[in-house]
């Protein structure tokens, strides 16, 4: 090697000499870059990895062969594509179907649909006006929606993968920043989120206040000393209403019990409560000082995670279920999709929710039987069923049926998405268990999209400058406009047509964009977590529509 050659060429040559090194280097650097945040906003794994891949591809790092999906080859990128799209279906399945069964959920679903439909129509219209090719239109649509699923699905039929990748990279950062900026205009666009949060925290009869500031929920124990709580039943003290904390157990001497409304506190009792830091401080002022409580270990109380699967439990609020009185258990946390929800009395359960319960073993088992089942162990993944679903999806995607002289079919992306929805919803097919734990789904989903984006980005990097010269600024401007049309248009639908509260309107828009960064921004603006409810419902439908929008954009723009 010549000493006159730039160091970057030497590095690229070294990386290219080792099989898989280039692609895995992109994955490592891209994921590392995604961990960097500015005011709570990051590029995300897909966006960051694509930027790294384009840069390294332009510098000369290569992967062998052609992009896997576009060429039909069996590469790591093709495997990543299949795993990612399949995982999108699994993630969306529980709440995709349950959202249609809940009256309130229909509004959230409608907003999620509006986001994707408006974005698709705007992308096609602007693309036609600016004479952009089909690949660029699909790329700017994916970037405006900040949707890796749109990008991945579009790549299956995009005629120019390089223009698709570059358009996605150009518009993706603006898609992330746009919602952050638009939330600042919430009082003019969709209602004042902070003002609504303040009103929501005003105590209502029979309803505990929503947790506010103070960080994540914690569990702490307090010794009862304050005279104001001695000898009075908990329903009279109403500590949950007054402080926002939930009492999960009480130790009295050597006995540990799950409290009910008639439980009276006595001096020396050790009360364990769950709440945020500021709420726990308020609880301490009313009850007594915080204390260590090692005696609760081995007390017979257990904490278990329970999946809500019974149809009769979907659509029922925690207040109506009455966990303490009916099951002698306390709900400490609810997970919906990838997000958590505070166990407010007004929260309505949905199929697929994971409820964390604390109580005695027999009581928790009874509650689990009524709700659905205990969440399976993290080790319990039936790989035969999982891989079988992948095979069926791939085979189904290859089927083309003649219709009016044209062969039509679901395509690989549509078939894998549908198979993931089916298996994620059913959970069991005959003797086969199709459940895949959240952590396993997250790993497969992230690794899949990083491998796919890394491979396609490296290929696109070689033609980066030519593509930027072809339609760089036009693509960026169109992507910005598409994002604005989708967000503002969906907000108008949510606020004026559906009459949703501002926090639900913004949460639904974030869900329609399938953007966790947008959700975090709305959470901070509202100073609460209520947006997670509408986000989960809109995310389920949004992730499905965003996946389908990519191929549609290519087909309709061609």
PDB file of N, CA, C and O in Angstrom, residues 94-153:
ATOM      1  N   UNK A  94     -51.082  -7.264  19.727  1.00  0.00           N
ATOM      2  CA  UNK A  94     -52.029  -7.215  20.850  1.00  0.00           C
ATOM      3  C   UNK A  94     -52.933  -5.999  20.816  1.00  0.00           C
ATOM      4  O   UNK A  94     -54.143  -6.096  21.008  1.00  0.00           O
ATOM      5  N   UNK A  95     -52.361  -4.827  20.542  1.00  0.00           N
ATOM      6  CA  UNK A  95     -53.149  -3.609  20.596  1.00  0.00           C
ATOM      7  C   UNK A  95     -53.752  -3.233  19.250  1.00  0.00           C
ATOM      8  O   UNK A  95     -54.646  -2.403  19.188  1.00  0.00           O
ATOM      9  N   UNK A  96     -53.282  -3.864  18.184  1.00  0.00           N
ATOM     10  CA  UNK A  96     -53.883  -3.630  16.873  1.00  0.00           C
ATOM     11  C   UNK A  96     -55.332  -4.097  16.882  1.00  0.00           C
ATOM     12  O   UNK A  96     -56.227  -3.403  16.403  1.00  0.00           O
ATOM     13  N   UNK A  97     -55.586  -5.262  17.427  1.00  0.00           N
ATOM     14  CA  UNK A  97     -56.950  -5.806  17.443  1.00  0.00           C
ATOM     15  C   UNK A  97     -57.772  -5.259  18.609  1.00  0.00           C
ATOM     16  O   UNK A  97     -58.963  -4.976  18.455  1.00  0.00           O
ATOM     17  N   UNK A  98     -57.156  -5.092  19.773  1.00  0.00           N
ATOM     18  CA  UNK A  98     -57.925  -4.633  20.932  1.00  0.00           C
ATOM     19  C   UNK A  98     -58.377  -3.186  20.764  1.00  0.00           C
ATOM     20  O   UNK A  98     -59.414  -2.792  21.310  1.00  0.00           O
ATOM     21  N   UNK A  99     -57.630  -2.375  20.010  1.00  0.00           N
ATOM     22  CA  UNK A  99     -58.015  -0.975  19.826  1.00  0.00           C
ATOM     23  C   UNK A  99     -59.368  -0.846  19.147  1.00  0.00           C
ATOM     24  O   UNK A  99     -60.113   0.107  19.401  1.00  0.00           O
ATOM     25  N   UNK A 100     -59.692  -1.803  18.286  1.00  0.00           N
ATOM     26  CA  UNK A 100     -60.970  -1.739  17.569  1.00  0.00           C
ATOM     27  C   UNK A 100     -62.144  -2.167  18.440  1.00  0.00           C
ATOM     28  O   UNK A 100     -63.293  -1.936  18.085  1.00  0.00           O
ATOM     29  N   UNK A 101     -61.849  -2.800  19.579  1.00  0.00           N
ATOM     30  CA  UNK A 101     -62.933  -3.252  20.456  1.00  0.00           C
ATOM     31  C   UNK A 101     -63.295  -2.223  21.517  1.00  0.00           C
ATOM     32  O   UNK A 101     -64.294  -2.368  22.200  1.00  0.00           O
ATOM     33  N   UNK A 102     -62.445  -1.207  21.668  1.00  0.00           N
ATOM     34  CA  UNK A 102     -62.695  -0.200  22.689  1.00  0.00           C
ATOM     35  C   UNK A 102     -63.240   1.067  22.034  1.00  0.00           C
ATOM     36  O   UNK A 102     -62.677   1.578  21.070  1.00  0.00           O
ATOM     37  N   UNK A 103     -64.318   1.563  22.593  1.00  0.00           N
ATOM     38  CA  UNK A 103     -64.958   2.745  22.016  1.00  0.00           C
ATOM     39  C   UNK A 103     -64.010   3.942  21.987  1.00  0.00           C
ATOM     40  O   UNK A 103     -63.911   4.651  20.985  1.00  0.00           O
ATOM     41  N   UNK A 104     -63.296   4.152  23.075  1.00  0.00           N
ATOM     42  CA  UNK A 104     -62.372   5.280  23.139  1.00  0.00           C
ATOM     43  C   UNK A 104     -61.203   5.081  22.185  1.00  0.00           C
ATOM     44  O   UNK A 104     -60.657   6.034  21.636  1.00  0.00           O
ATOM     45  N   UNK A 105     -60.802   3.818  21.994  1.00  0.00           N
ATOM     46  CA  UNK A 105     -59.655   3.530  21.143  1.00  0.00           C
ATOM     47  C   UNK A 105     -59.877   3.878  19.689  1.00  0.00           C
ATOM     48  O   UNK A 105     -58.906   4.115  18.953  1.00  0.00           O
ATOM     49  N   UNK A 106     -61.133   3.918  19.237  1.00  0.00           N
ATOM     50  CA  UNK A 106     -61.405   4.219  17.834  1.00  0.00           C
ATOM     51  C   UNK A 106     -60.896   5.609  17.451  1.00  0.00           C
ATOM     52  O   UNK A 106     -60.420   5.821  16.338  1.00  0.00           O
ATOM     53  N   UNK A 107     -61.031   6.577  18.359  1.00  0.00           N
ATOM     54  CA  UNK A 107     -60.529   7.914  18.066  1.00  0.00           C
ATOM     55  C   UNK A 107     -59.027   7.930  17.890  1.00  0.00           C
ATOM     56  O   UNK A 107     -58.499   8.578  16.973  1.00  0.00           O
ATOM     57  N   UNK A 108     -58.320   7.210  18.756  1.00  0.00           N
ATOM     58  CA  UNK A 108     -56.864   7.146  18.658  1.00  0.00           C
ATOM     59  C   UNK A 108     -56.444   6.461  17.355  1.00  0.00           C
ATOM     60  O   UNK A 108     -55.485   6.876  16.697  1.00  0.00           O
ATOM     61  N   UNK A 109     -57.157   5.398  17.012  1.00  0.00           N
ATOM     62  CA  UNK A 109     -56.872   4.689  15.767  1.00  0.00           C
ATOM     63  C   UNK A 109     -57.083   5.616  14.568  1.00  0.00           C
ATOM     64  O   UNK A 109     -56.276   5.639  13.630  1.00  0.00           O
ATOM     65  N   UNK A 110     -58.160   6.396  14.614  1.00  0.00           N
ATOM     66  CA  UNK A 110     -58.463   7.300  13.499  1.00  0.00           C
ATOM     67  C   UNK A 110     -57.350   8.325  13.296  1.00  0.00           C
ATOM     68  O   UNK A 110     -56.999   8.669  12.154  1.00  0.00           O
ATOM     69  N   UNK A 111     -56.776   8.811  14.382  1.00  0.00           N
ATOM     70  CA  UNK A 111     -55.673   9.770  14.262  1.00  0.00           C
ATOM     71  C   UNK A 111     -54.439   9.087  13.672  1.00  0.00           C
ATOM     72  O   UNK A 111     -53.758   9.642  12.812  1.00  0.00           O
ATOM     73  N   UNK A 112     -54.146   7.870  14.145  1.00  0.00           N
ATOM     74  CA  UNK A 112     -53.020   7.126  13.584  1.00  0.00           C
ATOM     75  C   UNK A 112     -53.176   6.879  12.099  1.00  0.00           C
ATOM     76  O   UNK A 112     -52.208   6.984  11.326  1.00  0.00           O
ATOM     77  N   UNK A 113     -54.397   6.576  11.670  1.00  0.00           N
ATOM     78  CA  UNK A 113     -54.674   6.398  10.240  1.00  0.00           C
ATOM     79  C   UNK A 113     -54.482   7.720   9.497  1.00  0.00           C
ATOM     80  O   UNK A 113     -53.874   7.762   8.412  1.00  0.00           O
ATOM     81  N   UNK A 114     -54.963   8.812  10.089  1.00  0.00           N
ATOM     82  CA  UNK A 114     -54.853  10.119   9.439  1.00  0.00           C
ATOM     83  C   UNK A 114     -53.404  10.500   9.187  1.00  0.00           C
ATOM     84  O   UNK A 114     -53.056  11.016   8.120  1.00  0.00           O
ATOM     85  N   UNK A 115     -52.549  10.262  10.178  1.00  0.00           N
ATOM     86  CA  UNK A 115     -51.133  10.600  10.025  1.00  0.00           C
ATOM     87  C   UNK A 115     -50.548   9.926   8.785  1.00  0.00           C
ATOM     88  O   UNK A 115     -49.906  10.559   7.942  1.00  0.00           O
ATOM     89  N   UNK A 116     -50.777   8.635   8.650  1.00  0.00           N
ATOM     90  CA  UNK A 116     -50.162   7.878   7.567  1.00  0.00           C
ATOM     91  C   UNK A 116     -50.806   8.158   6.211  1.00  0.00           C
ATOM     92  O   UNK A 116     -50.111   8.236   5.197  1.00  0.00           O
ATOM     93  N   UNK A 117     -52.123   8.303   6.181  1.00  0.00           N
ATOM     94  CA  UNK A 117     -52.796   8.601   4.916  1.00  0.00           C
ATOM     95  C   UNK A 117     -52.406   9.979   4.404  1.00  0.00           C
ATOM     96  O   UNK A 117     -52.096  10.163   3.214  1.00  0.00           O
ATOM     97  N   UNK A 118     -52.415  10.980   5.289  1.00  0.00           N
ATOM     98  CA  UNK A 118     -52.028  12.326   4.871  1.00  0.00           C
ATOM     99  C   UNK A 118     -50.581  12.378   4.407  1.00  0.00           C
ATOM    100  O   UNK A 118     -50.253  13.059   3.416  1.00  0.00           O
ATOM    101  N   UNK A 119     -49.701  11.655   5.108  1.00  0.00           N
ATOM    102  CA  UNK A 119     -48.293  11.641   4.714  1.00  0.00           C
ATOM    103  C   UNK A 119     -48.117  11.001   3.336  1.00  0.00           C
ATOM    104  O   UNK A 119     -47.360  11.512   2.494  1.00  0.00           O
ATOM    105  N   UNK A 120     -48.808   9.900   3.090  1.00  0.00           N
ATOM    106  CA  UNK A 120     -48.698   9.231   1.799  1.00  0.00           C
ATOM    107  C   UNK A 120     -49.206  10.114   0.667  1.00  0.00           C
ATOM    108  O   UNK A 120     -48.550  10.259  -0.379  1.00  0.00           O
ATOM    109  N   UNK A 121     -50.367  10.732   0.858  1.00  0.00           N
ATOM    110  CA  UNK A 121     -50.923  11.595  -0.178  1.00  0.00           C
ATOM    111  C   UNK A 121     -50.036  12.810  -0.430  1.00  0.00           C
ATOM    112  O   UNK A 121     -49.816  13.215  -1.583  1.00  0.00           O
ATOM    113  N   UNK A 122     -49.502  13.396   0.649  1.00  0.00           N
ATOM    114  CA  UNK A 122     -48.632  14.566   0.489  1.00  0.00           C
ATOM    115  C   UNK A 122     -47.338  14.190  -0.230  1.00  0.00           C
ATOM    116  O   UNK A 122     -46.849  14.936  -1.089  1.00  0.00           O
ATOM    117  N   UNK A 123     -46.770  13.030   0.101  1.00  0.00           N
ATOM    118  CA  UNK A 123     -45.527  12.595  -0.552  1.00  0.00           C
ATOM    119  C   UNK A 123     -45.740  12.359  -2.040  1.00  0.00           C
ATOM    120  O   UNK A 123     -44.920  12.769  -2.875  1.00  0.00           O
ATOM    121  N   UNK A 124     -46.832  11.707  -2.384  1.00  0.00           N
ATOM    122  CA  UNK A 124     -47.110  11.453  -3.793  1.00  0.00           C
ATOM    123  C   UNK A 124     -47.361  12.749  -4.555  1.00  0.00           C
ATOM    124  O   UNK A 124     -46.881  12.935  -5.686  1.00  0.00           O
ATOM    125  N   UNK A 125     -48.099  13.681  -3.942  1.00  0.00           N
ATOM    126  CA  UNK A 125     -48.414  14.945  -4.608  1.00  0.00           C
ATOM    127  C   UNK A 125     -47.164  15.786  -4.825  1.00  0.00           C
ATOM    128  O   UNK A 125     -46.899  16.279  -5.936  1.00  0.00           O
ATOM    129  N   UNK A 126     -46.363  15.955  -3.769  1.00  0.00           N
ATOM    130  CA  UNK A 126     -45.157  16.768  -3.886  1.00  0.00           C
ATOM    131  C   UNK A 126     -44.122  16.103  -4.787  1.00  0.00           C
ATOM    132  O   UNK A 126     -43.404  16.774  -5.529  1.00  0.00           O
ATOM    133  N   UNK A 127     -44.047  14.789  -4.693  1.00  0.00           N
ATOM    134  CA  UNK A 127     -43.116  14.075  -5.564  1.00  0.00           C
ATOM    135  C   UNK A 127     -43.446  14.266  -7.022  1.00  0.00           C
ATOM    136  O   UNK A 127     -42.556  14.449  -7.873  1.00  0.00           O
ATOM    137  N   UNK A 128     -44.728  14.258  -7.335  1.00  0.00           N
ATOM    138  CA  UNK A 128     -45.157  14.466  -8.721  1.00  0.00           C
ATOM    139  C   UNK A 128     -44.863  15.911  -9.165  1.00  0.00           C
ATOM    140  O   UNK A 128     -44.405  16.150 -10.290  1.00  0.00           O
ATOM    141  N   UNK A 129     -45.130  16.882  -8.267  1.00  0.00           N
ATOM    142  CA  UNK A 129     -44.885  18.285  -8.607  1.00  0.00           C
ATOM    143  C   UNK A 129     -43.405  18.575  -8.825  1.00  0.00           C
ATOM    144  O   UNK A 129     -43.034  19.386  -9.688  1.00  0.00           O
ATOM    145  N   UNK A 130     -42.544  17.905  -8.040  1.00  0.00           N
ATOM    146  CA  UNK A 130     -41.105  18.136  -8.130  1.00  0.00           C
ATOM    147  C   UNK A 130     -40.416  17.165  -9.072  1.00  0.00           C
ATOM    148  O   UNK A 130     -39.188  17.187  -9.191  1.00  0.00           O
ATOM    149  N   UNK A 131     -41.202  16.321  -9.736  1.00  0.00           N
ATOM    150  CA  UNK A 131     -40.665  15.342 -10.694  1.00  0.00           C
ATOM    151  C   UNK A 131     -39.636  14.415 -10.050  1.00  0.00           C
ATOM    152  O   UNK A 131     -38.617  14.082 -10.654  1.00  0.00           O
ATOM    153  N   UNK A 132     -39.920  13.995  -8.821  1.00  0.00           N
ATOM    154  CA  UNK A 132     -39.035  13.055  -8.137  1.00  0.00           C
ATOM    155  C   UNK A 132     -39.354  11.632  -8.587  1.00  0.00           C
ATOM    156  O   UNK A 132     -40.497  11.321  -8.937  1.00  0.00           O
ATOM    157  N   UNK A 133     -38.348  10.784  -8.571  1.00  0.00           N
ATOM    158  CA  UNK A 133     -38.567   9.388  -8.940  1.00  0.00           C
ATOM    159  C   UNK A 133     -39.232   8.640  -7.787  1.00  0.00           C
ATOM    160  O   UNK A 133     -39.292   9.120  -6.641  1.00  0.00           O
ATOM    161  N   UNK A 134     -39.732   7.427  -8.072  1.00  0.00           N
ATOM    162  CA  UNK A 134     -40.488   6.647  -7.089  1.00  0.00           C
ATOM    163  C   UNK A 134     -39.649   6.318  -5.854  1.00  0.00           C
ATOM    164  O   UNK A 134     -40.153   6.337  -4.719  1.00  0.00           O
ATOM    165  N   UNK A 135     -38.371   6.011  -6.033  1.00  0.00           N
ATOM    166  CA  UNK A 135     -37.521   5.657  -4.895  1.00  0.00           C
ATOM    167  C   UNK A 135     -37.329   6.839  -3.956  1.00  0.00           C
ATOM    168  O   UNK A 135     -37.376   6.687  -2.728  1.00  0.00           O
ATOM    169  N   UNK A 136     -37.123   8.020  -4.513  1.00  0.00           N
ATOM    170  CA  UNK A 136     -36.957   9.215  -3.676  1.00  0.00           C
ATOM    171  C   UNK A 136     -38.236   9.551  -2.923  1.00  0.00           C
ATOM    172  O   UNK A 136     -38.199   9.971  -1.763  1.00  0.00           O
ATOM    173  N   UNK A 137     -39.376   9.366  -3.590  1.00  0.00           N
ATOM    174  CA  UNK A 137     -40.655   9.634  -2.933  1.00  0.00           C
ATOM    175  C   UNK A 137     -40.861   8.701  -1.740  1.00  0.00           C
ATOM    176  O   UNK A 137     -41.260   9.137  -0.649  1.00  0.00           O
ATOM    177  N   UNK A 138     -40.574   7.421  -1.921  1.00  0.00           N
ATOM    178  CA  UNK A 138     -40.712   6.474  -0.817  1.00  0.00           C
ATOM    179  C   UNK A 138     -39.731   6.798   0.301  1.00  0.00           C
ATOM    180  O   UNK A 138     -40.060   6.689   1.485  1.00  0.00           O
ATOM    181  N   UNK A 139     -38.519   7.229  -0.058  1.00  0.00           N
ATOM    182  CA  UNK A 139     -37.530   7.569   0.957  1.00  0.00           C
ATOM    183  C   UNK A 139     -37.919   8.786   1.764  1.00  0.00           C
ATOM    184  O   UNK A 139     -37.770   8.806   2.990  1.00  0.00           O
ATOM    185  N   UNK A 140     -38.428   9.819   1.088  1.00  0.00           N
ATOM    186  CA  UNK A 140     -38.826  11.014   1.834  1.00  0.00           C
ATOM    187  C   UNK A 140     -40.059  10.734   2.688  1.00  0.00           C
ATOM    188  O   UNK A 140     -40.213  11.307   3.774  1.00  0.00           O
ATOM    189  N   UNK A 141     -40.932   9.851   2.236  1.00  0.00           N
ATOM    190  CA  UNK A 141     -42.083   9.456   3.049  1.00  0.00           C
ATOM    191  C   UNK A 141     -41.610   8.748   4.320  1.00  0.00           C
ATOM    192  O   UNK A 141     -42.083   9.053   5.424  1.00  0.00           O
ATOM    193  N   UNK A 142     -40.670   7.815   4.173  1.00  0.00           N
ATOM    194  CA  UNK A 142     -40.148   7.101   5.342  1.00  0.00           C
ATOM    195  C   UNK A 142     -39.468   8.055   6.309  1.00  0.00           C
ATOM    196  O   UNK A 142     -39.624   7.949   7.530  1.00  0.00           O
ATOM    197  N   UNK A 143     -38.709   9.023   5.793  1.00  0.00           N
ATOM    198  CA  UNK A 143     -38.043   9.975   6.657  1.00  0.00           C
ATOM    199  C   UNK A 143     -39.009  10.912   7.346  1.00  0.00           C
ATOM    200  O   UNK A 143     -38.851  11.226   8.534  1.00  0.00           O
ATOM    201  N   UNK A 144     -40.026  11.369   6.621  1.00  0.00           N
ATOM    202  CA  UNK A 144     -41.017  12.264   7.221  1.00  0.00           C
ATOM    203  C   UNK A 144     -41.772  11.574   8.352  1.00  0.00           C
ATOM    204  O   UNK A 144     -42.131  12.199   9.351  1.00  0.00           O
ATOM    205  N   UNK A 145     -42.006  10.266   8.193  1.00  0.00           N
ATOM    206  CA  UNK A 145     -42.687   9.498   9.235  1.00  0.00           C
ATOM    207  C   UNK A 145     -41.710   8.966  10.282  1.00  0.00           C
ATOM    208  O   UNK A 145     -42.146   8.355  11.257  1.00  0.00           O
ATOM    209  N   UNK A 146     -40.413   9.182  10.087  1.00  0.00           N
ATOM    210  CA  UNK A 146     -39.352   8.608  10.927  1.00  0.00           C
ATOM    211  C   UNK A 146     -39.585   7.113  11.112  1.00  0.00           C
ATOM    212  O   UNK A 146     -39.426   6.576  12.207  1.00  0.00           O
ATOM    213  N   UNK A 147     -39.935   6.446  10.019  1.00  0.00           N
ATOM    214  CA  UNK A 147     -40.348   5.044  10.087  1.00  0.00           C
ATOM    215  C   UNK A 147     -39.360   4.146   9.358  1.00  0.00           C
ATOM    216  O   UNK A 147     -39.292   4.146   8.126  1.00  0.00           O
ATOM    217  N   UNK A 148     -38.619   3.363  10.131  1.00  0.00           N
ATOM    218  CA  UNK A 148     -37.730   2.368   9.530  1.00  0.00           C
ATOM    219  C   UNK A 148     -38.530   1.300   8.799  1.00  0.00           C
ATOM    220  O   UNK A 148     -38.054   0.718   7.816  1.00  0.00           O
ATOM    221  N   UNK A 149     -39.749   1.016   9.270  1.00  0.00           N
ATOM    222  CA  UNK A 149     -40.587   0.004   8.622  1.00  0.00           C
ATOM    223  C   UNK A 149     -40.976   0.443   7.211  1.00  0.00           C
ATOM    224  O   UNK A 149     -41.000  -0.371   6.285  1.00  0.00           O
ATOM    225  N   UNK A 150     -41.291   1.721   7.030  1.00  0.00           N
ATOM    226  CA  UNK A 150     -41.615   2.234   5.702  1.00  0.00           C
ATOM    227  C   UNK A 150     -40.418   2.085   4.768  1.00  0.00           C
ATOM    228  O   UNK A 150     -40.545   1.646   3.622  1.00  0.00           O
ATOM    229  N   UNK A 151     -39.250   2.443   5.261  1.00  0.00           N
ATOM    230  CA  UNK A 151     -38.022   2.344   4.467  1.00  0.00           C
ATOM    231  C   UNK A 151     -37.724   0.893   4.097  1.00  0.00           C
ATOM    232  O   UNK A 151     -37.424   0.582   2.937  1.00  0.00           O
ATOM    233  N   UNK A 152     -37.820  -0.001   5.077  1.00  0.00           N
ATOM    234  CA  UNK A 152     -37.502  -1.409   4.820  1.00  0.00           C
ATOM    235  C   UNK A 152     -38.473  -2.017   3.815  1.00  0.00           C
ATOM    236  O   UNK A 152     -38.064  -2.713   2.874  1.00  0.00           O
ATOM    237  N   UNK A 153     -39.768  -1.763   4.002  1.00  0.00           N
ATOM    238  CA  UNK A 153     -40.762  -2.361   3.110  1.00  0.00           C
ATOM    239  C   UNK A 153     -40.641  -1.801   1.694  1.00  0.00           C
ATOM    240  O   UNK A 153     -40.801  -2.525   0.711  1.00  0.00           O
TER     241      UNK A 153
END
